[in-house]
CSV table of C-alpha atoms and ligand atoms in Angstrom, one decimal:
chain,number,residue,atom,x,y,z
A,1,MET,CA,124.0,100.4,96.0
A,2,ILE,CA,123.1,103.3,98.3
A,3,ASP,CA,119.5,102.7,97.3
A,4,LYS,CA,119.6,99.1,98.4
A,5,ALA,CA,121.4,99.8,101.6
A,6,SER,CA,119.0,102.5,102.6
A,7,LYS,CA,115.9,100.4,101.8
A,8,ALA,CA,117.3,97.6,104.0
A,9,PHE,CA,118.2,100.0,106.8
A,10,PHE,CA,114.8,101.6,106.9
A,11,HIS,CA,113.2,98.2,106.6
A,12,THR,CA,115.1,97.1,109.8
A,13,LEU,CA,114.1,100.3,111.6
A,14,ALA,CA,110.5,99.8,110.6
A,15,GLY,CA,110.5,96.7,112.8
A,16,SER,CA,111.6,98.6,115.8
A,17,ARG,CA,108.9,99.0,118.4
A,18,ASN,CA,110.8,101.7,120.3
A,19,LEU,CA,111.2,103.8,117.2
A,20,LYS,CA,107.5,103.3,116.3
A,21,HIS,CA,106.6,104.5,119.8
A,22,LEU,CA,108.9,107.5,119.5
A,23,ALA,CA,107.7,108.4,116.0
A,24,SER,CA,104.0,107.9,117.0
A,25,ARG,CA,104.5,110.3,119.9
A,26,TYR,CA,106.0,113.1,117.9
A,27,GLY,CA,105.3,112.5,114.2
A,28,MET,CA,101.7,113.8,113.9
A,29,ARG,CA,101.0,115.7,117.1
A,30,SER,CA,100.9,119.2,115.8
A,31,PRO,CA,100.1,120.6,112.3
A,32,ARG,CA,103.8,121.1,111.6
A,33,SER,CA,105.0,117.7,112.9
A,34,PHE,CA,107.4,115.8,110.6
A,35,ALA,CA,105.2,112.9,109.5
A,36,ARG,CA,102.6,115.4,108.2
A,37,ARG,CA,104.8,115.9,105.2
A,38,PHE,CA,103.7,112.5,103.8
A,39,ILE,CA,100.6,111.7,105.9
A,40,ALA,CA,97.4,113.8,105.6
A,41,GLY,CA,96.4,113.2,109.2
A,42,GLU,CA,95.2,110.5,111.6
A,43,THR,CA,91.4,111.1,110.9
A,44,VAL,CA,89.3,110.9,107.8
A,45,ASP,CA,88.2,114.5,108.5
A,46,GLU,CA,91.8,115.6,108.1
A,47,ALA,CA,92.2,113.5,105.0
A,48,ILE,CA,89.1,115.1,103.5
A,49,VAL,CA,90.5,118.6,104.1
A,50,ALA,CA,93.7,117.6,102.3
A,51,ALA,CA,91.6,116.0,99.5
A,52,ARG,CA,89.6,119.2,99.1
A,53,ALA,CA,92.7,121.3,98.8
A,54,ILE,CA,94.1,118.9,96.2
A,55,GLU,CA,90.9,119.0,94.2
A,56,ALA,CA,90.8,122.8,94.5
A,57,SER,CA,94.1,122.9,92.7
A,58,GLY,CA,92.7,120.9,89.8
A,59,LEU,CA,94.2,117.5,90.8
A,60,ALA,CA,92.4,114.3,91.6
A,61,GLN,CA,93.0,112.2,94.7
A,62,THR,CA,92.7,108.7,96.0
A,63,LEU,CA,92.4,108.2,99.8
A,64,ASP,CA,94.3,105.4,101.6
A,65,PHE,CA,93.1,104.6,105.1
A,66,LEU,CA,96.5,103.2,106.3
A,67,GLY,CA,96.8,99.8,107.7
A,68,GLU,CA,98.5,96.5,106.8
A,69,SER,CA,99.3,93.0,108.1
A,70,VAL,CA,96.5,92.8,110.7
A,71,ALA,CA,97.0,89.7,112.9
A,72,THR,CA,93.5,88.6,113.8
A,73,MET,CA,90.1,88.0,112.2
A,74,ALA,CA,88.7,90.6,114.6
A,75,GLU,CA,91.2,93.2,113.4
A,76,ALA,CA,90.5,92.4,109.7
A,77,ASP,CA,86.8,92.8,110.4
A,78,ALA,CA,87.4,96.1,112.3
A,79,ALA,CA,89.5,97.4,109.4
A,80,THR,CA,86.7,96.4,106.9
A,81,GLN,CA,84.0,98.2,109.0
A,82,ALA,CA,86.3,101.2,109.3
A,83,TYR,CA,86.7,101.3,105.6
A,84,LEU,CA,82.9,101.1,105.1
A,85,LYS,CA,82.6,104.1,107.4
A,86,VAL,CA,85.3,106.0,105.5
A,87,LEU,CA,83.3,105.4,102.2
A,88,ALA,CA,80.2,106.9,103.8
A,89,GLN,CA,82.2,109.9,105.0
A,90,ILE,CA,83.7,110.4,101.6
A,91,VAL,CA,80.2,110.3,100.0
A,92,GLY,CA,79.0,112.8,102.6
A,93,SER,CA,81.9,115.1,102.0
A,94,GLY,CA,81.3,115.4,98.2
A,95,ILE,CA,85.0,114.8,97.3
A,96,GLY,CA,86.0,112.4,94.5
A,97,ARG,CA,85.3,108.7,95.1
A,98,ASN,CA,88.5,106.8,94.8
A,99,ILE,CA,90.2,104.7,97.5
A,100,SER,CA,93.3,102.6,97.8
A,101,LEU,CA,93.6,99.6,100.2
A,102,LYS,CA,95.8,96.7,101.1
A,103,LEU,CA,94.7,93.1,101.2
A,104,THR,CA,96.7,92.3,104.4
A,105,GLN,CA,94.7,95.0,106.0
A,106,LEU,CA,91.6,92.9,105.3
A,107,GLY,CA,93.0,89.7,106.7
A,108,LEU,CA,95.1,88.1,103.8
A,109,THR,CA,97.8,86.8,106.2
A,110,ILE,CA,95.2,85.1,108.3
A,111,ASP,CA,92.6,83.6,105.9
A,112,ARG,CA,92.3,84.2,102.2
A,113,ALA,CA,88.6,83.5,102.0
A,114,THR,CA,87.8,86.0,104.8
A,115,CYS,CA,90.0,88.6,103.1
A,116,VAL,CA,88.1,88.1,99.8
A,117,ASP,CA,84.7,88.4,101.7
A,118,ASN,CA,85.9,91.6,103.3
A,119,LEU,CA,87.1,93.0,100.0
A,120,ARG,CA,83.7,92.1,98.4
A,121,ARG,CA,81.9,93.9,101.3
A,122,ILE,CA,83.9,97.0,100.5
A,123,LEU,CA,83.5,96.6,96.7
A,124,ASP,CA,79.7,96.2,97.1
A,125,ALA,CA,79.4,99.4,99.1
A,126,ALA,CA,81.9,101.1,96.8
A,127,GLY,CA,79.9,100.0,93.7
A,128,ALA,CA,76.7,101.4,95.1
A,129,HIS,CA,78.3,104.8,95.2
A,130,ASP,CA,80.5,104.8,92.1
A,131,PHE,CA,83.8,104.4,93.9
A,132,PHE,CA,86.9,103.1,92.2
A,133,VAL,CA,88.9,100.8,94.5
A,134,ARG,CA,92.6,100.3,93.9
A,135,VAL,CA,94.2,97.2,95.6
A,136,ASP,CA,97.8,98.2,96.4
A,137,MET,CA,100.6,95.7,95.9
A,138,GLU,CA,102.5,94.6,99.0
A,139,ASN,CA,105.8,92.6,99.3
A,140,SER,CA,106.5,89.7,97.0
A,141,ALA,CA,105.0,87.1,99.4
A,142,PHE,CA,101.6,88.5,98.3
A,143,THR,CA,102.1,89.1,94.6
A,144,GLN,CA,100.6,85.9,93.3
A,145,VAL,CA,97.7,85.8,95.7
A,146,THR,CA,96.9,89.5,95.0
A,147,VAL,CA,96.9,88.9,91.2
A,148,GLU,CA,94.7,85.8,91.8
A,149,ILE,CA,92.2,87.7,94.0
A,150,SER,CA,92.0,90.5,91.4
A,151,GLU,CA,91.2,88.0,88.7
A,152,THR,CA,88.6,86.3,90.9
A,153,ILE,CA,87.0,89.7,91.7
A,154,TRP,CA,86.9,90.5,88.0
A,155,GLN,CA,85.4,87.2,87.1
A,156,LYS,CA,82.7,87.8,89.8
A,157,GLY,CA,81.7,90.9,87.8
A,158,TYR,CA,83.3,93.6,89.8
A,159,ARG,CA,84.5,96.3,87.4
A,160,ASN,CA,85.2,99.0,90.0
A,161,ALA,CA,88.5,97.5,91.2
A,162,GLY,CA,92.1,97.7,89.9
A,163,ILE,CA,95.5,96.4,90.8
A,164,VAL,CA,99.1,97.7,91.2
A,165,LEU,CA,102.1,96.1,89.5
A,166,GLN,CA,105.7,96.7,90.5
A,167,SER,CA,108.4,97.1,87.8
A,168,TYR,CA,111.1,95.7,90.1
A,169,LEU,CA,109.5,92.3,89.7
A,170,PRO,CA,110.4,90.5,86.4
A,171,ARG,CA,107.0,88.8,86.4
A,172,SER,CA,105.1,92.1,86.2
A,173,LEU,CA,105.3,92.4,82.4
A,174,ALA,CA,103.4,89.1,82.0
A,175,ASP,CA,100.9,90.2,84.7
A,176,ALA,CA,100.4,93.5,82.8
A,177,GLU,CA,99.6,91.5,79.7
A,178,ARG,CA,97.1,89.4,81.6
A,179,MET,CA,95.4,92.4,83.1
A,180,ASN,CA,95.2,94.0,79.7
A,181,ALA,CA,93.6,90.9,78.3
A,182,LEU,CA,91.0,91.1,81.1
A,183,GLY,CA,90.5,94.8,80.7
A,184,ALA,CA,91.3,95.4,84.3
A,185,ARG,CA,92.9,98.7,85.3
A,186,VAL,CA,96.6,98.7,86.4
A,187,ARG,CA,98.7,101.2,88.3
A,188,ILE,CA,102.4,100.7,87.5
A,189,VAL,CA,104.9,101.6,90.2
A,190,LYS,CA,108.6,100.8,90.6
A,191,GLY,CA,108.0,98.9,93.9
A,192,ALA,CA,108.6,100.1,97.5
A,193,TYR,CA,109.6,96.9,99.4
A,194,LYS,CA,113.0,95.4,100.2
A,195,GLU,CA,113.1,92.3,97.9
A,196,PRO,CA,115.8,89.7,97.5
A,197,LYS,CA,117.9,89.1,94.4
A,198,GLY,CA,116.2,86.5,92.3
A,199,VAL,CA,112.8,87.9,93.1
A,200,ALA,CA,113.3,91.5,92.1
A,201,TYR,CA,115.7,93.6,90.0
A,202,GLN,CA,118.2,95.3,92.2
A,203,ALA,CA,119.7,97.9,89.9
A,204,LYS,CA,117.8,101.1,89.3
A,205,ALA,CA,118.6,100.9,85.6
A,206,ASP,CA,116.8,97.5,85.4
A,207,VAL,CA,113.8,98.7,87.4
A,208,ASP,CA,113.5,101.8,85.2
A,209,ALA,CA,113.8,99.9,82.0
A,210,ALA,CA,111.1,97.5,83.1
A,211,PHE,CA,108.9,100.4,84.2
A,212,ILE,CA,109.1,101.9,80.7
A,213,GLU,CA,108.4,98.5,79.0
A,214,ILE,CA,105.3,97.9,81.1
A,215,MET,CA,104.2,101.5,80.7
A,216,LYS,CA,104.2,101.0,76.9
A,217,VAL,CA,102.2,97.7,77.2
A,218,LEU,CA,99.7,99.4,79.4
A,219,LEU,CA,99.4,102.5,77.3
A,220,ALA,CA,99.1,100.6,74.1
A,221,GLY,CA,96.6,97.9,75.3
A,222,GLY,CA,95.4,98.7,78.8
A,223,ASN,CA,92.3,100.2,80.4
A,224,TYR,CA,93.0,103.7,81.7
A,225,PRO,CA,96.4,102.8,83.2
A,226,ALA,CA,97.9,104.9,86.1
A,227,ILE,CA,101.6,105.8,85.6
A,228,ALA,CA,102.7,106.3,89.2
A,229,SER,CA,106.2,107.8,89.6
A,230,HIS,CA,107.9,111.0,90.6
A,231,ASP,CA,110.8,110.2,88.3
A,232,PRO,CA,111.0,112.8,85.5
A,233,ALA,CA,112.6,110.2,83.2
A,234,MET,CA,109.6,107.9,83.6
A,235,ILE,CA,107.2,110.8,83.0
A,236,ALA,CA,109.1,111.9,79.9
A,237,ALA,CA,109.2,108.4,78.5
A,238,THR,CA,105.4,108.1,79.0
A,239,ARG,CA,104.7,111.4,77.4
A,240,ALA,CA,107.0,110.6,74.4
A,241,PHE,CA,105.4,107.2,73.9
A,242,ALA,CA,101.8,108.5,74.1
A,243,SER,CA,102.5,111.4,71.8
A,244,LYS,CA,104.3,109.2,69.2
A,245,ASN,CA,101.4,106.7,69.2
A,246,GLY,CA,98.6,109.2,69.2
A,247,ILE,CA,97.4,108.2,72.7
A,248,PRO,CA,95.5,111.2,74.2
A,249,PRO,CA,95.9,112.2,77.9
A,250,GLU,CA,92.3,111.1,78.5
A,251,ARG,CA,93.3,107.4,78.1
A,252,TYR,CA,95.6,107.3,81.1
A,253,GLU,CA,96.7,109.3,84.2
A,254,PHE,CA,99.8,110.1,86.2
A,255,GLN,CA,99.8,109.5,90.0
A,256,MET,CA,102.1,110.7,92.7
A,257,LEU,CA,102.2,110.5,96.5
A,258,TYR,CA,101.0,113.2,98.9
A,259,GLY,CA,103.8,115.6,99.7
A,260,ILE,CA,106.2,114.4,97.0
A,261,ARG,CA,107.1,116.5,94.0
A,262,ARG,CA,104.2,118.9,94.3
A,263,ASP,CA,105.9,121.1,91.7
A,264,LEU,CA,105.8,118.3,89.1
A,265,GLN,CA,102.2,117.4,90.0
A,266,ALA,CA,101.2,121.0,89.3
A,267,ALA,CA,103.3,121.2,86.1
A,268,LEU,CA,101.8,118.0,84.6
A,269,ARG,CA,98.3,119.2,85.4
A,270,ALA,CA,99.0,122.6,83.8
A,271,ALA,CA,100.3,120.8,80.7
A,272,GLY,CA,96.9,119.1,80.4
A,273,PHE,CA,97.5,115.7,82.0
A,274,GLY,CA,95.4,113.9,84.5
A,275,MET,CA,97.2,113.8,87.9
A,276,ARG,CA,95.9,111.9,90.9
A,277,VAL,CA,97.5,112.3,94.3
A,278,TYR,CA,97.6,109.3,96.7
A,279,VAL,CA,96.5,110.7,100.1
A,280,PRO,CA,97.4,108.4,103.1
A,281,PHE,CA,95.8,108.9,106.5
A,282,GLY,CA,95.1,107.0,109.7
A,283,ARG,CA,96.8,106.1,112.9
A,284,GLU,CA,98.8,103.2,111.4
A,285,TRP,CA,101.1,105.4,109.4
A,286,PHE,CA,104.5,104.2,110.6
A,287,PRO,CA,105.3,101.5,108.0
A,288,TYR,CA,104.2,103.7,105.1
A,289,PHE,CA,106.2,106.6,106.5
A,290,MET,CA,109.3,104.4,106.8
A,291,ARG,CA,109.0,103.2,103.2
A,292,ARG,CA,109.1,106.9,102.2
A,293,LEU,CA,112.2,107.5,104.2
A,294,GLY,CA,113.9,104.4,102.7
A,295,GLU,CA,113.3,105.8,99.2
A,296,ARG,CA,115.2,109.0,99.9
A,297,PRO,CA,117.7,109.1,102.8
A,298,ALA,CA,117.7,112.9,102.6
A,299,ASN,CA,114.3,112.7,104.1
A,300,ILE,CA,115.8,111.6,107.4
A,301,GLY,CA,117.1,115.2,107.8
A,302,PHE,CA,113.8,116.8,108.2
A,303,VAL,CA,112.6,114.0,110.5
A,304,VAL,CA,115.5,114.6,112.9
A,305,ARG,CA,115.0,118.4,112.8
A,306,GLY,CA,111.3,117.8,113.4
A,307,ILE,CA,111.9,115.6,116.5
A,308,LEU,CA,114.5,118.1,117.9
A,309,ASN,CA,112.1,121.0,117.4
A,310,GLU,CA,109.2,119.1,119.1
A,311,ARG,CA,111.0,118.0,122.2
B,1,FAD,C1,100.4,106.8,93.6
B,1,FAD,C2,101.4,105.8,94.0
B,1,FAD,C3,101.0,104.6,94.5
B,1,FAD,C4,101.9,103.7,94.9
B,1,FAD,N1,101.5,102.4,95.3
B,1,FAD,C5,102.4,101.5,95.6
B,1,FAD,C6,102.0,100.1,95.8
B,1,FAD,O1,100.9,99.7,95.8
B,1,FAD,N2,103.0,99.2,96.0
B,1,FAD,C7,104.4,99.5,96.0
B,1,FAD,O2,105.2,98.7,96.2
B,1,FAD,N3,104.7,100.8,95.8
B,1,FAD,C8,103.8,101.8,95.6
B,1,FAD,N4,104.2,103.1,95.3
B,1,FAD,C9,105.6,103.4,95.6
B,1,FAD,C10,106.6,103.2,94.4
B,1,FAD,O3,106.7,101.8,94.3
B,1,FAD,C11,107.9,103.8,94.7
B,1,FAD,O4,108.5,103.3,95.8
B,1,FAD,C12,107.9,105.3,94.8
B,1,FAD,O5,107.0,105.9,93.9
B,1,FAD,C13,109.3,105.9,94.4
B,1,FAD,O6,109.6,105.6,93.1
B,1,FAD,P1,109.6,106.6,91.9
B,1,FAD,O7,108.9,106.0,90.8
B,1,FAD,O8,109.1,107.9,92.3
B,1,FAD,O9,111.1,106.7,91.5
B,1,FAD,P2,112.5,107.0,92.2
B,1,FAD,O10,113.6,106.7,91.2
B,1,FAD,O11,112.5,106.2,93.5
B,1,FAD,O12,112.5,108.5,92.6
B,1,FAD,C14,112.5,109.5,91.6
B,1,FAD,C15,112.5,110.9,92.2
B,1,FAD,O13,111.3,111.1,92.9
B,1,FAD,C16,111.5,111.8,94.1
B,1,FAD,N5,111.1,110.9,95.3
B,1,FAD,C17,110.8,109.5,95.2
B,1,FAD,N6,110.5,109.1,96.4
B,1,FAD,C18,110.6,110.1,97.3
B,1,FAD,C19,110.4,110.2,98.7
B,1,FAD,N7,110.0,109.2,99.4
B,1,FAD,N8,110.6,111.5,99.2
B,1,FAD,C20,111.0,112.5,98.4
B,1,FAD,N9,111.2,112.4,97.1
B,1,FAD,C21,111.0,111.3,96.5
B,1,FAD,C22,112.9,112.1,94.2
B,1,FAD,O14,113.0,113.4,93.6
B,1,FAD,C23,113.6,111.0,93.3
B,1,FAD,O15,114.8,111.5,92.8
B,1,FAD,C24,103.3,104.0,94.9
B,1,FAD,C25,103.7,105.2,94.4
B,1,FAD,C26,102.8,106.1,93.9
B,1,FAD,C27,103.3,107.4,93.3
């Protein structure tokens, strides 16, 4: 109940232009500003510094150049070009080649065909340099089209892209089975958006049970699935299922978000598991940041303290 209320509250706040203005002014302006707990920086150079530190501690990373819901073709094109530049900078830096992106950043809300063209421009450049590209999953208005685009991309021969499925959506179990049949890589998450009853499970127990069911389907028959959760119960269930079924750690990886449960990230790595950290960066960090606050209302405390300290 508290979960639902807090997601809804932060969803509403995320739409506030005043709050965005205030947060943007204070959130990232110094190395200790509050948004830096979850966002690696506003520039790719800052993200690369963060990625190097992550790799130095034995973890892998995926960089996410933040942006979503662009409103014009010109913005979608600019986002695509910016991503192509980011790829070149990653290659130049020598860090691991793995990125995450959102289709609404590439124009999905404006024109599907243009979005697919933009995605293919990125996948072509990524393929030339051995990148893996993860297509994040957004709110449920985009689930079907994101699954369809992933399948189209697969049929066109792209093997360097994977999708995300959300366990709060009852449909995701069937989507996981479809992706397994294709051989496409899946990241399973619980789901970060505020979704209505009838579309998504509302009770944590249902979301968790579905996560475990999909995790098992992916581990048993999927292609290098990513189990993305900070929830010790989800991690324990994954480890238990893998060990019972003789699935070695090389066949899957755990993933967590930058700045969240670093202790658990390190512990899993030390125990011999693959751990990839999702590193978001860029000027468009506000919606991502608000989703992180909505997941854990206690986070609001350090934001308020941060703003008070900065003023
Ligand atoms: C690598 C990665 C990629 C993701 N990609 C997507 C995506 O494409 N689409 C999508 O909808 N969602 C995505 N998510 C977010 C995901 O859906 C959840 O919203 C988020 O991971 C929180 O769920 P949880 O599994 O950690 O479990 P929860 O039950 O929410 O949390 C378990 C515990 O984790 C810790 N925790 C969780 N969130 C926070 C937080 N914000 N701050 C501090 N501690 C926290 C707390 O200790 C909490 O008790 C992604 C998550 C990860 C890790």
